[in-house]
C-alpha cells in the first residue's frame, strides 16, 4: 500500500473515532441549529483527508497528536457556531463565485487606522472618501493590542482578540467590517503569526519559567544553538541588533527574534502553537475579515543549516491553516506577504495556500525602470514571472508601509547584461538621492555594514521627484513627477490583479521627517512614509487643479473608474510584448470580448513605437487611447509623451462592444 493510500485510511479511521466525540460535545448547539451543524459536517468531511494529511506530516510523530487534533476540531466547531449569520451568508456567496476577487472591479487601499482617521469610528466616517476612490478592499494595518512605545507599527501583537484601546474595540471592528462589506469594501487584516510581542500572555508565561509556554518560543540558555543557526541565517533587521537572537537578562536566555528584539518568533514545531494560533486566526476571521494578510510567511519554520526561510513546512503550515478556514470560515482568503526571491514568492500561491500575494517583483522593477529609464529587466522578468496558477491573483502596488527591497533574480539581471550587485547599489544610491541627477528623496532602511545591503524608505511622491520639485519650485519637474505617478498607477491598474493604493499616495503626500524626533520611531526610517494624514490640507489640495496634488488626485480617481469599465482587465493572462524601444514597456490584455494594448514610456523624452508593431499588438489600424480619449491610426509611429501610458483599444472592437450592448 502506498503512502497516500495509508494516509487516506488513517484519516478515515481517525474521523470515525473523532466525529462521535465531537457530536456529543456539541449536542446542544447542533440541536439548536441543525442546518449549521450539517454544513459544518459537510465541510469537515470534504477537507478532512487533506487537513489530516498535512497535520500528520507536521506533527504525526508527537505522542499527543490525537489530543491536539480533537482540540483543533472542537475549536473549529465552536468558531463556526459563533460565526455571525451575515458572514455565513457571505461564505455561501463567495464559495459560489470563487473567482470574485479577480474582477476588474477590485481596487485595494491600505492605511493605518490612527494615522488616517484617528479611530475605527473615525474611519467609518471616511467611508465616503473610500467610496469616492472606488475601493473594494481595505487593508487596515495591525490594530490589535501591542506594546506602548515601539511596537513595529503594531506588528508586535500582545493579544489577537483585543483591539488597541486607542483605536476602538473588537465590537467596533466587527461593525466596521459589516458596514464596509455592505458598501462593497472587503476588510483585510494582518495575521502576524510568525511572532508575538514579548508582552503577549504566552511570552509572559515563558518569562515566568512556565515550561509549557517556554516551548511556544525558541529560548536558549547559551550561544551554542544561536551560533549554529546564525551560520546560515540572513539578518533582517541588522540595525536593531546584529544577528537574529536577543539576550534577555531577566530570564538569562537568548530568544529567537527575526525582526525587532521585542518580537518573539513562535515555534511551530510545537503542535500546541499551531493549535493556539489556529484559534486566534478563527477569532479574527469571525470579526469579518475577508483577506487575511499572512505576515512574514517565509520565516515560520526553522531548520538548522538552512536560511530558515521558505522551508517546505512553512507551506504545509499555511495549507493546514487554509484547510481549517475552508471548514470554519470559508469566505476568508489568504494574502501572502513574502518579500523574498521571486521563485519563492510564487511558491506560496495556489488555491490551497494563498489566493493572493503582494507582487514585490513588479513593484521593485517599476522603480528600477524609472531609475534607469529602461524597461529591459522589467520586461524580461515579467515574461517568465507574471503568470500565476489558476484561481490566484497578484496584488500590485507601488508603495506600502514597508521599505523597497531589490528582490529581482540575479540571473534575470545578468541575462540583460546587468551586474546584480552593482545594480542594487546603484538603485539604492539613486533612490536615496545620492546619485547625480537623481530626482528621488528616499532614506536608507536597514543598511547592513557587513554586506552593504540596504533598502529604501520614502513616499511615492518623494521618490518620484515631487518633493525635490516643490522645494525648488520647479514647475516642469513637478509636472514630470505627477506624470511618473500617473504612469505607474496606469500600469498597476491595467496589468491584471488587484491594484493596491497606499492611502495618502493618491494626493502625493510627501515624506515626513518628524519621526526622527520620536525616540520610538527614530531608528526605523519607514516612518518617513507613514505620516499622519493632514485632512485639512488634503481637502484643500484635493480639488485644487492648480496644485500637483489636485491634478494627481483627479487623475487617480478617473483612472480607477476607467479600469472598472475594462473587461479585458478581468483575470486571464497578460502577454508582454517587445515594443522595439528600450524605454517602452508594453503588454496585451484580452478577455470579455475586449483587447487592450498597454504601452508606457519610462523616459523623460518623447518616444516612438513602430507603426507595424502597433498594428500587430493592437490588432487594428485605428485606436482609441482610453486614457486620453484620443483616436490615432497606425499609419504613423505611435508617439508617447514623457511618462505617458496608453490603454489602446482597436476602434472596431469599440464598435463591436457598443453593438453588443
Ligand atoms: C513584515 O515585513 C511587515 O510588513 C513589517 O512591517 C514588519 O516589520 C515585519 O514583517 C515584522 O512583522 O522585513 O521590512 O523579507 O518578508 O516579512 C519588512 C522580510 C520585512 C519581509 C517581511 C517584513
XYZ file of C-alpha atoms and ligand atoms in Angstrom:
684
model
C 0.000 0.000 0.000
C 1.412 3.403 -0.910
C 1.749 6.401 1.410
C -1.241 8.302 0.059
C -3.475 5.269 0.484
C -2.221 4.782 4.012
C -2.914 8.402 4.948
C -6.354 8.096 3.412
C -7.111 5.089 5.565
C -5.727 6.661 8.698
C -7.738 9.799 8.018
C -10.940 7.824 7.628
C -10.261 5.799 10.758
C -9.485 8.780 12.905
C -12.562 10.678 11.758
C -14.634 7.631 12.589
C -13.295 7.914 16.120
C -13.344 11.700 16.423
C -16.711 12.521 14.903
C -18.944 10.828 17.509
C -16.957 12.540 20.264
C -17.440 15.879 18.554
C -21.145 15.153 18.125
C -21.576 14.541 21.799
C -19.576 17.640 22.775
C -21.722 19.845 20.549
C -25.052 18.072 21.007
C -26.855 21.148 22.358
C -25.511 23.535 19.709
C -26.292 21.032 16.958
C -29.844 20.564 18.208
C -30.361 24.298 18.332
C -29.013 24.830 14.812
C -29.137 21.525 12.915
C -28.580 23.060 9.470
C -25.445 24.792 10.728
C -24.140 21.565 12.152
C -24.793 19.702 8.909
C -22.970 22.430 6.964
C -20.030 22.077 9.322
C -20.002 18.316 8.969
C -20.104 18.563 5.203
C -17.186 20.965 5.043
C -15.206 18.975 7.577
C -15.680 15.705 5.702
C -14.733 17.454 2.487
C -11.485 18.846 3.907
C -10.636 16.136 6.354
C -8.270 13.981 4.368
C -6.183 16.955 3.307
C -6.074 18.547 6.735
C -5.300 15.248 8.419
C -2.515 14.504 5.953
C -0.914 17.885 6.489
C -1.054 17.689 10.259
C 0.141 14.111 10.244
C 3.154 15.218 8.215
C 3.899 18.080 10.577
C 3.020 16.580 13.941
C 2.316 12.872 13.461
C 5.407 11.956 15.454
C 4.151 13.695 18.612
C 2.745 11.479 21.344
C -0.233 13.809 21.860
C -1.092 14.187 18.163
C -4.684 12.950 18.527
C -5.310 15.124 21.533
C -4.356 18.214 19.525
C -6.412 17.031 16.581
C -9.527 16.676 18.683
C -8.994 20.038 20.341
C -8.498 21.656 16.965
C -11.727 20.263 15.588
C -13.537 21.384 18.708
C -12.173 24.886 18.247
C -13.249 24.890 14.599
C -16.768 23.806 15.523
C -17.043 26.399 18.295
C -15.862 29.075 15.928
C -18.365 28.012 13.276
C -21.241 28.216 15.748
C -20.032 31.650 16.803
C -19.742 32.898 13.219
C -22.234 35.704 12.597
C -25.064 34.998 10.167
C -24.026 37.711 7.733
C -20.641 36.039 7.415
C -22.202 32.638 6.853
C -24.216 34.208 4.047
C -21.019 35.686 2.671
C -19.398 32.237 2.933
C -22.060 30.819 0.666
C -21.783 33.709 -1.800
C -18.018 33.507 -2.034
C -17.988 29.740 -2.394
C -20.442 30.016 -5.259
C -18.283 32.572 -7.125
C -14.761 31.821 -6.035
C -13.090 33.967 -8.714
C -14.820 37.138 -7.471
C -11.581 38.819 -6.422
C -10.116 38.607 -9.914
C -12.606 41.129 -11.219
C -11.522 44.473 -12.685
C -13.919 45.965 -10.135
C -11.391 45.233 -7.408
C -9.308 48.137 -6.136
C -7.402 47.976 -2.888
C -6.318 50.551 -0.365
C -4.305 50.352 2.835
C -3.924 52.649 5.814
C -3.135 52.917 9.486
C -6.346 53.497 11.402
C -4.794 56.077 13.730
C -2.781 57.929 11.105
C -5.568 58.009 8.548
C -8.636 58.549 10.683
C -7.782 58.505 14.392
C -10.023 55.633 15.447
C -12.159 52.869 13.978
C -15.219 55.061 14.288
C -13.323 57.900 12.654
C -12.580 55.531 9.810
C -16.250 54.766 9.371
C -16.748 58.489 8.820
C -14.250 58.324 5.975
C -16.344 55.795 4.070
C -17.499 58.420 1.519
C -13.876 59.156 0.670
C -13.020 55.482 0.261
C -16.030 55.062 -1.986
C -15.128 58.122 -3.991
C -11.792 56.463 -4.691
C -13.636 53.303 -5.693
C -12.019 50.987 -3.161
C -13.394 47.464 -2.755
C -10.656 46.212 -0.462
C -9.236 47.937 2.577
C -6.200 46.719 4.490
C -6.069 48.139 7.987
C -2.593 47.994 9.405
C -2.200 45.986 12.619
C -4.746 47.221 15.107
C -4.602 44.688 17.890
C -3.202 45.326 21.318
C 0.540 45.843 21.211
C 3.263 47.314 23.442
C 3.309 51.022 24.217
C 6.146 52.870 22.573
C 7.762 50.857 19.820
C 5.516 48.064 18.562
C 6.837 47.919 14.992
C 3.729 49.726 13.849
C 1.585 47.094 15.561
C 3.454 44.091 14.120
C 4.196 43.005 17.677
C 0.840 41.671 18.823
C 0.070 41.287 22.524
C -3.466 39.991 22.036
C -5.158 38.793 18.872
C -8.550 39.298 20.475
C -8.389 42.851 21.768
C -8.191 45.943 19.630
C -5.682 48.540 20.724
C -7.875 50.653 23.053
C -6.664 53.869 21.411
C -8.329 52.727 18.177
C -11.552 51.220 19.460
C -12.999 47.881 20.443
C -13.401 44.494 18.852
C -17.133 45.167 18.565
C -16.449 48.371 16.662
C -14.127 46.461 14.362
C -16.836 43.899 13.644
C -19.381 46.645 12.999
C -16.990 48.367 10.635
C -16.368 45.126 8.754
C -20.053 44.594 8.294
C -20.826 48.155 7.293
C -17.952 48.277 4.810
C -18.998 44.932 3.344
C -22.467 46.360 2.737
C -20.740 49.083 0.737
C -18.727 46.557 -1.228
C -15.462 47.002 0.650
C -13.777 43.843 1.905
C -11.796 44.098 5.110
C -8.173 42.985 5.110
C -6.297 42.433 8.353
C -2.939 41.024 9.263
C -2.308 37.674 10.811
C 1.037 38.377 12.465
C 1.716 34.734 13.127
C 5.486 34.371 12.889
C 5.914 36.089 16.238
C 4.093 37.658 19.155
C 5.175 40.643 21.184
C 7.135 39.887 24.328
C 4.091 41.173 26.221
C 1.702 38.558 24.866
C 0.423 36.361 27.701
C 2.242 33.345 26.248
C 5.529 35.256 26.290
C 4.802 36.478 29.817
C 4.315 32.915 30.988
C 7.516 31.874 29.272
C 9.258 34.734 31.087
C 7.868 33.296 34.313
C 9.591 29.973 33.508
C 6.372 28.119 32.696
C 7.767 25.191 30.653
C 4.563 24.784 28.650
C 4.945 28.318 27.303
C 8.716 28.239 27.041
C 8.054 25.670 24.323
C 5.957 28.253 22.424
C 9.134 30.132 21.536
C 12.813 29.490 20.865
C 14.709 30.061 24.100
C 18.346 29.085 24.585
C 20.473 29.087 27.749
C 23.679 29.916 25.837
C 25.049 30.762 22.400
C 25.616 27.194 21.210
C 22.464 26.833 19.132
C 22.070 30.520 18.199
C 25.630 30.463 16.825
C 24.919 27.279 14.912
C 21.733 28.713 13.384
C 23.324 32.045 12.584
C 25.888 30.420 10.345
C 23.155 30.236 7.676
C 20.657 32.960 8.662
C 20.074 36.231 6.819
C 19.934 39.304 9.042
C 16.584 41.012 8.565
C 16.822 43.994 10.904
C 20.608 44.421 11.318
C 20.353 47.976 12.639
C 18.175 46.789 15.532
C 20.863 44.373 16.667
C 23.234 42.074 14.868
C 22.038 38.543 14.284
C 18.602 37.042 14.906
C 18.739 36.423 18.659
C 18.234 38.685 21.644
C 19.713 38.235 25.110
C 17.124 38.628 27.872
C 18.843 39.494 31.094
C 15.630 38.968 33.120
C 15.376 35.284 32.202
C 19.021 34.695 31.326
C 18.180 33.339 27.918
C 18.669 34.015 24.241
C 15.403 34.416 22.349
C 14.894 33.954 18.620
C 13.826 37.367 17.296
C 13.970 37.551 13.492
C 12.715 41.145 13.477
C 12.747 43.531 16.456
C 14.008 42.282 19.788
C 10.510 42.503 21.272
C 9.047 40.267 18.530
C 9.482 36.681 19.681
C 9.377 34.037 16.970
C 6.839 31.287 17.589
C 7.899 27.658 17.484
C 5.569 25.886 15.059
C 7.320 22.573 15.621
C 5.156 22.530 18.745
C 1.608 21.414 17.818
C 0.226 23.465 20.721
C 1.447 26.604 18.938
C -0.279 25.664 15.726
C -3.498 24.933 17.545
C -3.367 28.107 19.621
C -2.702 30.252 16.562
C -5.433 28.495 14.571
C -7.863 29.530 17.300
C -6.650 33.136 17.153
C -6.998 33.054 13.391
C -10.583 31.833 13.553
C -11.404 34.511 16.068
C -10.064 37.171 13.688
C -11.979 35.569 10.814
C -15.239 35.965 12.690
C -14.784 39.721 13.033
C -15.483 39.862 9.298
C -12.067 39.729 7.658
C -12.157 38.660 4.028
C -8.445 38.654 3.259
C -6.056 37.636 5.958
C -2.603 39.028 5.252
C -0.143 36.385 6.389
C 2.749 38.439 7.683
C 6.306 37.246 7.135
C 5.161 33.842 5.821
C 8.645 32.876 4.735
C 10.006 32.711 8.266
C 7.618 30.450 10.150
C 9.617 27.209 10.090
C 13.204 26.873 11.258
C 15.637 24.193 10.242
C 19.280 24.068 11.302
C 21.682 24.519 8.447
C 19.235 26.436 6.259
C 18.285 30.102 5.883
C 15.140 29.190 7.869
C 13.136 30.877 5.135
C 10.682 29.235 2.734
C 11.022 25.786 4.287
C 8.655 23.064 2.986
C 6.950 23.010 6.382
C 6.094 26.708 6.033
C 3.967 25.733 3.055
C 2.390 22.813 4.889
C 1.506 25.056 7.806
C -0.186 27.620 5.595
C -2.052 24.861 3.775
C -3.214 23.488 7.098
C -4.411 26.934 8.213
C -6.128 27.312 4.856
C -7.840 23.974 5.268
C -9.192 24.997 8.667
C -10.520 28.203 7.136
C -12.308 26.233 4.409
C -14.105 24.349 7.184
C -14.972 27.126 9.601
C -14.706 30.498 7.815
C -14.806 29.695 4.105
C -15.295 33.251 2.832
C -11.862 34.189 4.078
C -8.865 34.050 1.750
C -5.139 34.346 2.400
C -2.811 37.011 1.177
C 0.854 36.121 1.192
C 3.428 38.610 2.369
C 6.656 37.068 1.183
C 9.167 39.697 0.181
C 11.704 37.142 -0.961
C 13.202 35.792 -4.182
C 10.579 35.792 -6.978
C 10.630 31.983 -7.243
C 9.771 31.745 -3.575
C 7.094 34.430 -3.760
C 5.175 32.374 -6.312
C 5.601 29.166 -4.346
C 3.039 30.371 -1.774
C 0.389 30.958 -4.402
C -2.210 28.360 -5.181
C -5.810 27.938 -4.147
C -4.799 25.541 -1.355
C -2.329 28.018 0.096
C -2.528 31.769 -0.576
C -5.002 33.011 -3.147
C -3.442 36.451 -3.439
C 0.037 37.819 -2.864
C 1.946 41.052 -2.939
C 3.867 41.369 -6.186
C 7.190 42.685 -4.867
C 8.958 41.948 -8.147
C 6.728 44.184 -10.247
C 6.956 46.839 -7.549
C 10.761 46.758 -7.426
C 11.191 46.608 -11.189
C 8.855 49.511 -11.866
C 11.155 51.534 -9.615
C 14.165 50.040 -11.349
C 12.835 51.080 -14.754
C 12.071 54.558 -13.511
C 15.642 54.970 -12.291
C 17.258 53.627 -15.458
C 14.601 54.825 -17.962
C 14.932 51.361 -19.474
C 12.457 48.522 -19.319
C 14.630 45.570 -20.305
C 14.805 43.960 -16.870
C 11.143 44.632 -16.153
C 10.054 43.227 -19.484
C 12.347 40.192 -19.308
C 11.333 39.328 -15.748
C 7.603 39.777 -16.265
C 7.582 37.482 -19.285
C 8.562 34.486 -17.230
C 7.353 35.522 -13.795
C 3.995 37.261 -14.030
C 1.909 34.188 -14.823
C 0.146 32.636 -11.834
C -1.639 29.407 -11.003
C -5.373 29.347 -11.705
C -7.536 30.907 -9.040
C -4.880 33.266 -7.696
C -4.146 36.944 -8.242
C -1.372 39.434 -7.715
C -1.745 42.444 -5.517
C 0.133 45.091 -7.472
C 1.441 48.036 -5.534
C 3.916 50.873 -5.840
C 4.436 51.632 -2.183
C 3.382 50.041 1.073
C 4.106 50.803 4.692
C 7.412 48.946 4.264
C 10.683 49.677 2.534
C 11.536 48.902 -1.087
C 13.899 45.948 -1.426
C 15.537 44.962 -4.709
C 14.267 41.390 -4.872
C 14.812 40.651 -8.563
C 16.549 37.467 -9.722
C 20.290 37.823 -10.263
C 20.300 35.699 -13.391
C 17.447 37.680 -14.918
C 19.681 40.713 -14.487
C 22.781 39.003 -15.909
C 20.767 37.856 -18.901
C 20.258 41.554 -19.666
C 23.966 42.320 -19.054
C 23.253 43.907 -15.700
C 25.542 43.182 -12.764
C 23.029 42.461 -9.988
C 25.214 43.556 -7.091
C 26.392 46.793 -8.628
C 22.896 47.487 -9.880
C 21.370 47.187 -6.421
C 23.979 49.589 -5.113
C 23.090 51.999 -7.902
C 19.356 51.707 -7.183
C 19.912 52.388 -3.502
C 22.091 55.389 -4.287
C 19.588 56.651 -6.827
C 16.585 56.469 -4.529
C 18.480 57.859 -1.571
C 19.174 60.869 -3.755
C 22.909 60.240 -3.632
C 23.292 59.622 -7.350
C 23.990 62.667 -9.537
C 20.851 63.758 -11.349
C 18.522 61.693 -9.176
C 15.077 63.155 -8.573
C 14.361 60.910 -5.571
C 14.340 61.724 -1.869
C 14.430 58.346 -0.173
C 16.087 57.247 3.036
C 18.155 54.148 3.750
C 16.471 51.363 5.718
C 18.425 48.597 7.476
C 21.767 49.371 5.878
C 23.909 46.352 6.692
C 27.506 47.345 7.377
C 28.689 43.765 6.830
C 27.109 43.136 3.437
C 26.489 46.666 2.146
C 22.837 45.672 1.695
C 20.148 48.301 2.132
C 16.534 49.005 1.365
C 14.775 52.305 0.693
C 12.076 54.248 2.551
C 10.077 57.192 1.219
C 6.618 58.113 -0.040
C 5.629 57.606 -3.644
C 5.652 61.361 -4.268
C 9.039 61.935 -2.672
C 10.592 59.026 -4.549
C 9.341 60.171 -7.969
C 10.693 63.683 -7.532
C 7.745 65.732 -6.308
C 9.434 66.702 -3.061
C 12.547 67.964 -4.788
C 10.486 69.788 -7.442
C 8.301 71.525 -4.866
C 11.295 72.591 -2.817
C 12.943 74.140 -5.829
C 9.595 75.489 -7.142
C 10.361 73.830 -10.447
C 7.052 73.608 -12.303
C 8.427 71.431 -15.061
C 9.810 68.899 -12.601
C 6.514 68.943 -10.714
C 4.713 68.032 -13.878
C 7.158 65.242 -14.610
C 6.774 63.881 -11.089
C 2.990 63.781 -11.426
C 3.344 62.121 -14.813
C 5.573 59.454 -13.305
C 2.994 58.643 -10.658
C 0.137 58.591 -13.128
C 2.077 56.279 -15.424
C 2.914 53.894 -12.589
C -0.712 53.808 -11.472
C -1.861 53.291 -15.067
C 0.283 50.165 -15.112
C -0.806 48.621 -11.830
C -4.422 49.420 -12.712
C -4.296 47.545 -16.005
C -1.709 44.785 -15.742
C -4.008 42.193 -14.147
C -4.579 41.517 -10.456
C -5.668 43.755 -7.602
C -4.129 47.247 -7.608
C -3.310 48.451 -4.119
C -3.001 52.089 -3.091
C -1.138 53.182 -0.026
C -3.568 55.854 1.104
C -2.023 59.290 1.047
C -0.142 58.493 -2.149
C -3.192 59.356 -4.250
C -2.718 63.032 -3.317
C 1.055 62.943 -3.427
C 1.834 63.044 0.283
C 5.499 63.916 0.816
C 7.994 62.442 3.252
C 7.520 63.469 6.860
C 10.833 63.746 8.668
C 9.293 64.411 12.081
C 9.619 60.734 13.033
C 13.306 61.350 13.736
C 12.444 63.243 16.919
C 10.245 60.439 18.282
C 12.525 58.086 20.226
C 10.268 55.117 19.430
C 10.432 55.756 15.688
C 13.785 57.390 15.097
C 15.549 54.074 14.489
C 13.125 52.998 11.768
C 13.158 55.132 8.625
C 9.946 53.536 7.349
C 8.147 56.115 9.476
C 9.213 58.762 6.959
C 6.481 57.433 4.667
C 3.917 56.877 7.411
C 2.794 60.430 8.156
C -0.385 61.327 9.961
C -2.930 62.336 7.333
C -3.438 66.092 7.358
C -7.092 66.183 6.479
C -7.429 69.940 6.205
C -4.503 70.066 3.801
C -5.787 67.108 1.847
C -9.245 68.590 1.461
C -7.742 71.856 0.319
C -5.427 70.454 -2.339
C -7.628 67.595 -3.465
C -9.879 69.784 -5.560
C -7.301 72.397 -6.451
C -6.369 71.588 -10.015
C -3.642 74.207 -9.996
C -1.678 72.137 -7.495
C 0.196 68.978 -8.491
C -1.609 67.193 -5.648
C -5.024 68.090 -7.000
C -4.054 67.163 -10.547
C -2.760 63.834 -9.363
C -5.823 63.069 -7.269
C -8.239 63.849 -10.075
C -6.306 61.625 -12.436
C -6.120 58.724 -9.994
C -9.868 58.808 -9.352
C -10.530 58.933 -13.079
C -8.157 56.048 -13.870
C -9.667 53.834 -11.202
C -13.141 54.391 -12.630
C -11.799 53.713 -16.123
C -10.201 50.436 -15.038
C -13.517 49.182 -13.773
C -15.049 49.547 -17.245
C -12.479 47.318 -18.978
C -13.480 43.664 -19.164
C -10.031 42.833 -20.592
C -8.532 43.511 -17.181
C -10.547 40.695 -15.607
C -8.411 37.699 -14.616
C -6.755 35.926 -17.601
C -3.159 36.258 -18.686
C -1.041 39.238 -19.539
C 1.055 38.963 -22.678
C 4.228 41.007 -22.537
C 5.482 42.275 -25.870
C 8.663 43.533 -27.438
C 7.990 47.195 -28.217
C 11.225 47.621 -30.152
C 12.098 50.625 -27.994
C 14.061 50.140 -24.781
C 12.106 52.861 -22.989
C 8.669 51.456 -23.772
C 7.025 48.768 -21.662
C 4.151 47.007 -23.379
C 1.606 44.288 -22.756
C -1.675 42.990 -24.063
C -4.754 42.117 -22.060
C -7.673 40.298 -23.514
C -10.891 38.973 -22.163
C -14.605 39.634 -22.110
C -14.550 40.393 -25.846
C -12.047 43.185 -25.388
C -8.394 43.554 -26.265
C -6.219 46.231 -24.702
C -2.698 47.082 -25.706
C -0.961 48.996 -22.936
C 2.265 50.853 -23.578
C 4.189 53.067 -21.177
C 7.144 55.380 -21.761
C 9.699 55.334 -18.947
C 11.796 58.135 -20.392
C 11.798 61.912 -19.756
C 11.713 62.437 -23.526
C 9.021 61.607 -26.070
C 9.351 58.164 -27.618
C 8.028 56.349 -30.656
C 6.900 52.854 -31.380
C 6.921 51.424 -34.866
C 3.570 51.532 -36.688
C 3.855 47.896 -37.752
C 4.215 46.748 -34.194
C 1.275 48.852 -33.183
C -0.863 47.135 -35.821
C 0.271 43.704 -34.726
C -0.106 44.166 -30.960
C -3.153 46.358 -31.176
C -4.844 44.151 -33.780
C -6.137 47.099 -35.792
C -5.422 50.292 -37.719
C -7.361 52.836 -35.743
C -7.184 53.020 -31.986
C -8.637 54.881 -29.109
C -6.384 55.633 -26.197
C -8.881 55.093 -23.406
C -6.872 57.320 -21.064
C -6.910 60.471 -23.201
C -9.869 59.563 -25.391
C -7.694 60.342 -28.385
C -8.099 58.441 -31.634
C -4.972 57.506 -33.552
C -4.091 55.491 -36.597
C -1.320 53.021 -37.224
C -0.262 54.805 -40.390
C 2.367 56.634 -38.404
C 4.547 55.503 -35.500
C 2.959 55.687 -32.078
C 4.084 58.824 -30.253
C 4.307 58.864 -26.481
C 4.962 61.880 -24.332
C 7.396 61.625 -21.400
C 5.993 59.069 -18.932
C 2.819 58.658 -20.920
C 0.887 55.423 -20.593
C -1.728 54.500 -23.177
C -4.517 51.962 -22.970
C -5.155 51.300 -26.636
C -8.253 49.649 -27.936
C -8.777 48.992 -31.639
C -11.701 51.061 -32.912
C -13.528 48.110 -34.461
C -13.517 46.475 -31.065
C -15.022 49.619 -29.553
C -17.822 49.485 -32.088
C -18.307 45.779 -31.504
C -18.707 46.374 -27.817
C -21.279 49.083 -28.373
C -23.103 46.907 -30.887
C -23.429 44.064 -28.428
C -24.778 46.473 -25.858
C 6.670 42.401 7.597
O 7.716 42.748 6.730
C 5.852 43.661 7.845
O 5.325 44.132 6.633
C 6.723 44.677 8.512
O 6.072 45.915 8.658
C 7.125 44.110 9.852
O 8.071 44.969 10.425
C 7.734 42.719 9.753
O 7.057 41.858 8.839
C 7.679 42.032 11.090
O 6.358 41.721 11.453
O 11.205 42.601 6.790
O 10.989 45.102 6.035
O 11.832 39.844 3.994
O 9.165 39.398 4.052
O 8.130 39.932 6.248
C 9.851 44.316 6.001
C 11.078 40.322 5.056
C 10.095 42.933 6.487
C 9.677 40.562 4.598
C 8.703 40.995 5.597
C 8.931 42.013 6.632
